[in-house]
PDB file of C-alpha atoms in Angstrom:
ATOM      1  CA  UNK A   1    -111.611-164.658 -65.745  1.00  0.00           C
ATOM      2  CA  UNK A   2    -110.490-161.038 -65.592  1.00  0.00           C
ATOM      3  CA  UNK A   3    -106.764-160.296 -65.408  1.00  0.00           C
ATOM      4  CA  UNK A   4    -106.349-156.784 -64.022  1.00  0.00           C
ATOM      5  CA  UNK A   5    -103.202-154.892 -65.002  1.00  0.00           C
ATOM      6  CA  UNK A   6    -102.104-151.501 -63.775  1.00  0.00           C
ATOM      7  CA  UNK A   7    -100.505-149.339 -66.450  1.00  0.00           C
ATOM      8  CA  UNK A   8     -96.744-148.864 -66.558  1.00  0.00           C
ATOM      9  CA  UNK A   9     -94.912-145.997 -64.901  1.00  0.00           C
ATOM     10  CA  UNK A  10     -95.237-142.334 -65.863  1.00  0.00           C
ATOM     11  CA  UNK A  11     -93.071-139.460 -64.674  1.00  0.00           C
ATOM     12  CA  UNK A  12     -95.937-138.322 -62.432  1.00  0.00           C
ATOM     13  CA  UNK A  13     -96.211-141.770 -60.795  1.00  0.00           C
ATOM     14  CA  UNK A  14     -92.451-141.838 -60.300  1.00  0.00           C
ATOM     15  CA  UNK A  15     -92.581-138.415 -58.659  1.00  0.00           C
ATOM     16  CA  UNK A  16     -95.364-139.395 -56.235  1.00  0.00           C
ATOM     17  CA  UNK A  17     -98.095-137.231 -57.752  1.00  0.00           C
ATOM     18  CA  UNK A  18    -101.771-138.095 -57.741  1.00  0.00           C
ATOM     19  CA  UNK A  19    -102.589-138.852 -61.336  1.00  0.00           C
ATOM     20  CA  UNK A  20    -106.263-139.039 -62.155  1.00  0.00           C
ATOM     21  CA  UNK A  21    -107.594-137.721 -65.434  1.00  0.00           C
ATOM     22  CA  UNK A  22    -104.355-136.044 -66.528  1.00  0.00           C
ATOM     23  CA  UNK A  23    -103.144-137.918 -69.583  1.00  0.00           C
ATOM     24  CA  UNK A  24     -99.351-138.328 -69.794  1.00  0.00           C
ATOM     25  CA  UNK A  25     -97.620-141.082 -71.727  1.00  0.00           C
ATOM     26  CA  UNK A  26     -95.570-143.821 -70.148  1.00  0.00           C
ATOM     27  CA  UNK A  27     -91.965-142.956 -69.424  1.00  0.00           C
ATOM     28  CA  UNK A  28     -89.093-145.201 -70.559  1.00  0.00           C
ATOM     29  CA  UNK A  29     -89.398-147.406 -67.477  1.00  0.00           C
ATOM     30  CA  UNK A  30     -93.148-147.701 -68.042  1.00  0.00           C
ATOM     31  CA  UNK A  31     -92.594-148.817 -71.635  1.00  0.00           C
ATOM     32  CA  UNK A  32     -90.069-151.405 -70.398  1.00  0.00           C
ATOM     33  CA  UNK A  33     -92.535-152.617 -67.747  1.00  0.00           C
ATOM     34  CA  UNK A  34     -95.302-152.931 -70.336  1.00  0.00           C
ATOM     35  CA  UNK A  35     -93.081-154.863 -72.738  1.00  0.00           C
ATOM     36  CA  UNK A  36     -91.918-157.235 -69.993  1.00  0.00           C
ATOM     37  CA  UNK A  37     -95.466-157.874 -68.809  1.00  0.00           C
ATOM     38  CA  UNK A  38     -96.653-158.402 -72.381  1.00  0.00           C
ATOM     39  CA  UNK A  39     -93.945-161.020 -72.911  1.00  0.00           C
ATOM     40  CA  UNK A  40     -94.929-162.801 -69.705  1.00  0.00           C
ATOM     41  CA  UNK A  41     -98.654-162.740 -70.490  1.00  0.00           C
ATOM     42  CA  UNK A  42     -98.117-163.890 -74.081  1.00  0.00           C
ATOM     43  CA  UNK A  43     -97.272-167.342 -72.744  1.00  0.00           C
ATOM     44  CA  UNK A  44    -100.417-167.435 -70.613  1.00  0.00           C
ATOM     45  CA  UNK A  45    -103.077-165.912 -72.883  1.00  0.00           C
ATOM     46  CA  UNK A  46    -104.590-167.442 -75.966  1.00  0.00           C
ATOM     47  CA  UNK A  47    -104.291-165.663 -79.290  1.00  0.00           C
ATOM     48  CA  UNK A  48    -107.001-163.096 -79.843  1.00  0.00           C
ATOM     49  CA  UNK A  49    -107.548-162.309 -76.163  1.00  0.00           C
ATOM     50  CA  UNK A  50    -109.656-159.196 -75.581  1.00  0.00           C
ATOM     51  CA  UNK A  51    -107.709-156.425 -73.894  1.00  0.00           C
ATOM     52  CA  UNK A  52    -109.970-153.785 -72.377  1.00  0.00           C
ATOM     53  CA  UNK A  53    -108.400-150.503 -71.366  1.00  0.00           C
ATOM     54  CA  UNK A  54    -109.035-147.190 -69.733  1.00  0.00           C
ATOM     55  CA  UNK A  55    -109.086-144.446 -72.357  1.00  0.00           C
ATOM     56  CA  UNK A  56    -106.119-142.700 -70.715  1.00  0.00           C
ATOM     57  CA  UNK A  57    -102.887-142.814 -72.726  1.00  0.00           C
ATOM     58  CA  UNK A  58    -100.782-144.580 -70.080  1.00  0.00           C
ATOM     59  CA  UNK A  59    -103.268-147.457 -69.983  1.00  0.00           C
ATOM     60  CA  UNK A  60    -103.743-147.587 -73.761  1.00  0.00           C
ATOM     61  CA  UNK A  61     -99.977-147.806 -74.301  1.00  0.00           C
ATOM     62  CA  UNK A  62     -99.793-150.683 -71.817  1.00  0.00           C
ATOM     63  CA  UNK A  63    -102.786-152.411 -73.428  1.00  0.00           C
ATOM     64  CA  UNK A  64    -101.301-152.035 -76.908  1.00  0.00           C
ATOM     65  CA  UNK A  65     -98.140-153.851 -75.800  1.00  0.00           C
ATOM     66  CA  UNK A  66    -100.158-156.716 -74.293  1.00  0.00           C
ATOM     67  CA  UNK A  67    -102.455-157.030 -77.307  1.00  0.00           C
ATOM     68  CA  UNK A  68     -99.513-157.067 -79.711  1.00  0.00           C
ATOM     69  CA  UNK A  69     -97.886-159.891 -77.760  1.00  0.00           C
ATOM     70  CA  UNK A  70    -100.990-162.109 -77.826  1.00  0.00           C
ATOM     71  CA  UNK A  71    -102.483-161.018 -81.167  1.00  0.00           C
ATOM     72  CA  UNK A  72    -105.336-159.585 -79.155  1.00  0.00           C
ATOM     73  CA  UNK A  73    -107.740-156.756 -79.717  1.00  0.00           C
ATOM     74  CA  UNK A  74    -107.832-153.529 -77.709  1.00  0.00           C
ATOM     75  CA  UNK A  75    -111.136-151.962 -76.698  1.00  0.00           C
ATOM     76  CA  UNK A  76    -111.526-148.794 -74.616  1.00  0.00           C
ATOM     77  CA  UNK A  77    -113.957-148.970 -71.710  1.00  0.00           C
ATOM     78  CA  UNK A  78    -114.553-145.703 -69.842  1.00  0.00           C
ATOM     79  CA  UNK A  79    -115.442-147.580 -66.645  1.00  0.00           C
ATOM     80  CA  UNK A  80    -111.736-148.432 -66.295  1.00  0.00           C
ATOM     81  CA  UNK A  81    -110.647-144.775 -66.100  1.00  0.00           C
ATOM     82  CA  UNK A  82    -108.795-143.623 -62.975  1.00  0.00           C
ATOM     83  CA  UNK A  83    -110.540-141.910 -60.082  1.00  0.00           C
ATOM     84  CA  UNK A  84    -111.089-138.245 -60.850  1.00  0.00           C
ATOM     85  CA  UNK A  85    -108.936-136.416 -58.305  1.00  0.00           C
ATOM     86  CA  UNK A  86    -110.397-133.091 -59.433  1.00  0.00           C
ATOM     87  CA  UNK A  87    -108.430-130.186 -57.988  1.00  0.00           C
ATOM     88  CA  UNK A  88    -105.983-132.631 -56.391  1.00  0.00           C
ATOM     89  CA  UNK A  89    -104.791-134.025 -59.726  1.00  0.00           C
ATOM     90  CA  UNK A  90    -101.010-133.812 -60.163  1.00  0.00           C
ATOM     91  CA  UNK A  91    -100.420-132.855 -56.512  1.00  0.00           C
ATOM     92  CA  UNK A  92     -98.738-134.849 -53.758  1.00  0.00           C
ATOM     93  CA  UNK A  93    -100.935-135.965 -50.872  1.00  0.00           C
ATOM     94  CA  UNK A  94     -98.473-134.284 -48.491  1.00  0.00           C
ATOM     95  CA  UNK A  95     -99.237-130.926 -50.163  1.00  0.00           C
ATOM     96  CA  UNK A  96    -102.920-131.188 -49.247  1.00  0.00           C
ATOM     97  CA  UNK A  97    -104.545-130.380 -45.890  1.00  0.00           C
ATOM     98  CA  UNK A  98    -103.992-133.570 -43.906  1.00  0.00           C
ATOM     99  CA  UNK A  99    -107.369-133.496 -42.151  1.00  0.00           C
ATOM    100  CA  UNK A 100    -109.016-133.554 -45.580  1.00  0.00           C
ATOM    101  CA  UNK A 101    -106.776-136.405 -46.764  1.00  0.00           C
ATOM    102  CA  UNK A 102    -107.671-138.419 -43.646  1.00  0.00           C
ATOM    103  CA  UNK A 103    -111.374-137.835 -44.321  1.00  0.00           C
ATOM    104  CA  UNK A 104    -110.951-138.892 -47.960  1.00  0.00           C
ATOM    105  CA  UNK A 105    -109.237-142.121 -46.898  1.00  0.00           C
ATOM    106  CA  UNK A 106    -111.931-142.951 -44.342  1.00  0.00           C
ATOM    107  CA  UNK A 107    -115.124-141.775 -46.044  1.00  0.00           C
ATOM    108  CA  UNK A 108    -115.990-143.515 -49.326  1.00  0.00           C
ATOM    109  CA  UNK A 109    -118.549-140.795 -50.090  1.00  0.00           C
ATOM    110  CA  UNK A 110    -116.053-137.934 -49.818  1.00  0.00           C
ATOM    111  CA  UNK A 111    -114.789-136.573 -53.131  1.00  0.00           C
ATOM    112  CA  UNK A 112    -111.900-134.191 -53.735  1.00  0.00           C
ATOM    113  CA  UNK A 113    -113.088-130.764 -54.915  1.00  0.00           C
ATOM    114  CA  UNK A 114    -114.415-131.199 -58.475  1.00  0.00           C
ATOM    115  CA  UNK A 115    -113.549-134.900 -58.265  1.00  0.00           C
ATOM    116  CA  UNK A 116    -115.079-138.311 -57.755  1.00  0.00           C
ATOM    117  CA  UNK A 117    -115.719-140.348 -54.603  1.00  0.00           C
ATOM    118  CA  UNK A 118    -114.401-143.841 -54.009  1.00  0.00           C
ATOM    119  CA  UNK A 119    -118.004-145.065 -53.853  1.00  0.00           C
ATOM    120  CA  UNK A 120    -118.565-143.765 -57.384  1.00  0.00           C
ATOM    121  CA  UNK A 121    -115.507-145.669 -58.606  1.00  0.00           C
ATOM    122  CA  UNK A 122    -116.732-148.798 -56.830  1.00  0.00           C
ATOM    123  CA  UNK A 123    -120.123-148.465 -58.534  1.00  0.00           C
ATOM    124  CA  UNK A 124    -118.748-148.318 -62.042  1.00  0.00           C
ATOM    125  CA  UNK A 125    -116.324-151.154 -61.351  1.00  0.00           C
ATOM    126  CA  UNK A 126    -119.154-153.290 -59.942  1.00  0.00           C
ATOM    127  CA  UNK A 127    -120.956-152.805 -63.277  1.00  0.00           C
ATOM    128  CA  UNK A 128    -117.773-153.666 -65.187  1.00  0.00           C
ATOM    129  CA  UNK A 129    -117.072-156.848 -63.216  1.00  0.00           C
ATOM    130  CA  UNK A 130    -120.699-158.012 -63.326  1.00  0.00           C
ATOM    131  CA  UNK A 131    -120.837-157.599 -67.100  1.00  0.00           C
ATOM    132  CA  UNK A 132    -117.672-159.632 -67.644  1.00  0.00           C
ATOM    133  CA  UNK A 133    -118.452-162.363 -65.133  1.00  0.00           C
ATOM    134  CA  UNK A 134    -122.013-162.909 -66.335  1.00  0.00           C
ATOM    135  CA  UNK A 135    -123.074-166.538 -66.797  1.00  0.00           C
ATOM    136  CA  UNK A 136    -121.758-167.969 -70.041  1.00  0.00           C
ATOM    137  CA  UNK A 137    -118.771-165.659 -70.291  1.00  0.00           C
ATOM    138  CA  UNK A 138    -115.825-167.929 -69.634  1.00  0.00           C
ATOM    139  CA  UNK A 139    -113.153-166.253 -71.776  1.00  0.00           C
ATOM    140  CA  UNK A 140    -110.164-164.614 -70.131  1.00  0.00           C
ATOM    141  CA  UNK A 141    -110.138-160.837 -70.539  1.00  0.00           C
ATOM    142  CA  UNK A 142    -107.278-158.484 -69.685  1.00  0.00           C
ATOM    143  CA  UNK A 143    -108.368-155.169 -68.151  1.00  0.00           C
ATOM    144  CA  UNK A 144    -105.728-152.422 -68.117  1.00  0.00           C
ATOM    145  CA  UNK A 145    -106.614-149.769 -65.582  1.00  0.00           C
ATOM    146  CA  UNK A 146    -105.354-147.752 -62.619  1.00  0.00           C
ATOM    147  CA  UNK A 147    -104.828-148.306 -58.915  1.00  0.00           C
ATOM    148  CA  UNK A 148    -108.199-147.046 -57.611  1.00  0.00           C
ATOM    149  CA  UNK A 149    -110.449-148.889 -60.086  1.00  0.00           C
ATOM    150  CA  UNK A 150    -108.453-152.094 -59.615  1.00  0.00           C
ATOM    151  CA  UNK A 151    -108.809-151.892 -55.827  1.00  0.00           C
ATOM    152  CA  UNK A 152    -112.535-151.233 -56.261  1.00  0.00           C
ATOM    153  CA  UNK A 153    -112.883-154.222 -58.595  1.00  0.00           C
ATOM    154  CA  UNK A 154    -111.262-156.481 -56.014  1.00  0.00           C
ATOM    155  CA  UNK A 155    -113.835-155.321 -53.465  1.00  0.00           C
ATOM    156  CA  UNK A 156    -116.750-156.284 -55.704  1.00  0.00           C
ATOM    157  CA  UNK A 157    -115.395-159.436 -57.382  1.00  0.00           C
TER     158      UNK A 157
END
């Protein structure tokens, strides 16, 4: 089983900014969220659970809290990284041309300038899910990621 977890809050998330490959740390609320989730999961996960994480700091900090609570191990997996918003990174959707935003939401092949399409995210998450749900792999794994990869994983699971 894969338990998907979205990282805790950052200032950019709080402020409504698109946050792709930018790499801020969790804010105080995000650290509190991560600690609370880690405490909750500690009662559900067996000791030594694998915790896979996006390489971005906000996810790693969340994963570290979970792994510490269940005596688990943290491994980075680049497939869990957030969608690359390219030139849109750290902007609000309302700041962008709305016709382009509508196209992005409707067309899985559309990518922001210098960014990544939703179809590309879906492809890497399909690989991730298939690898972890292969026959014979019955351990529970925690995957700490971001909103777009988690949504994509749900589509392919």
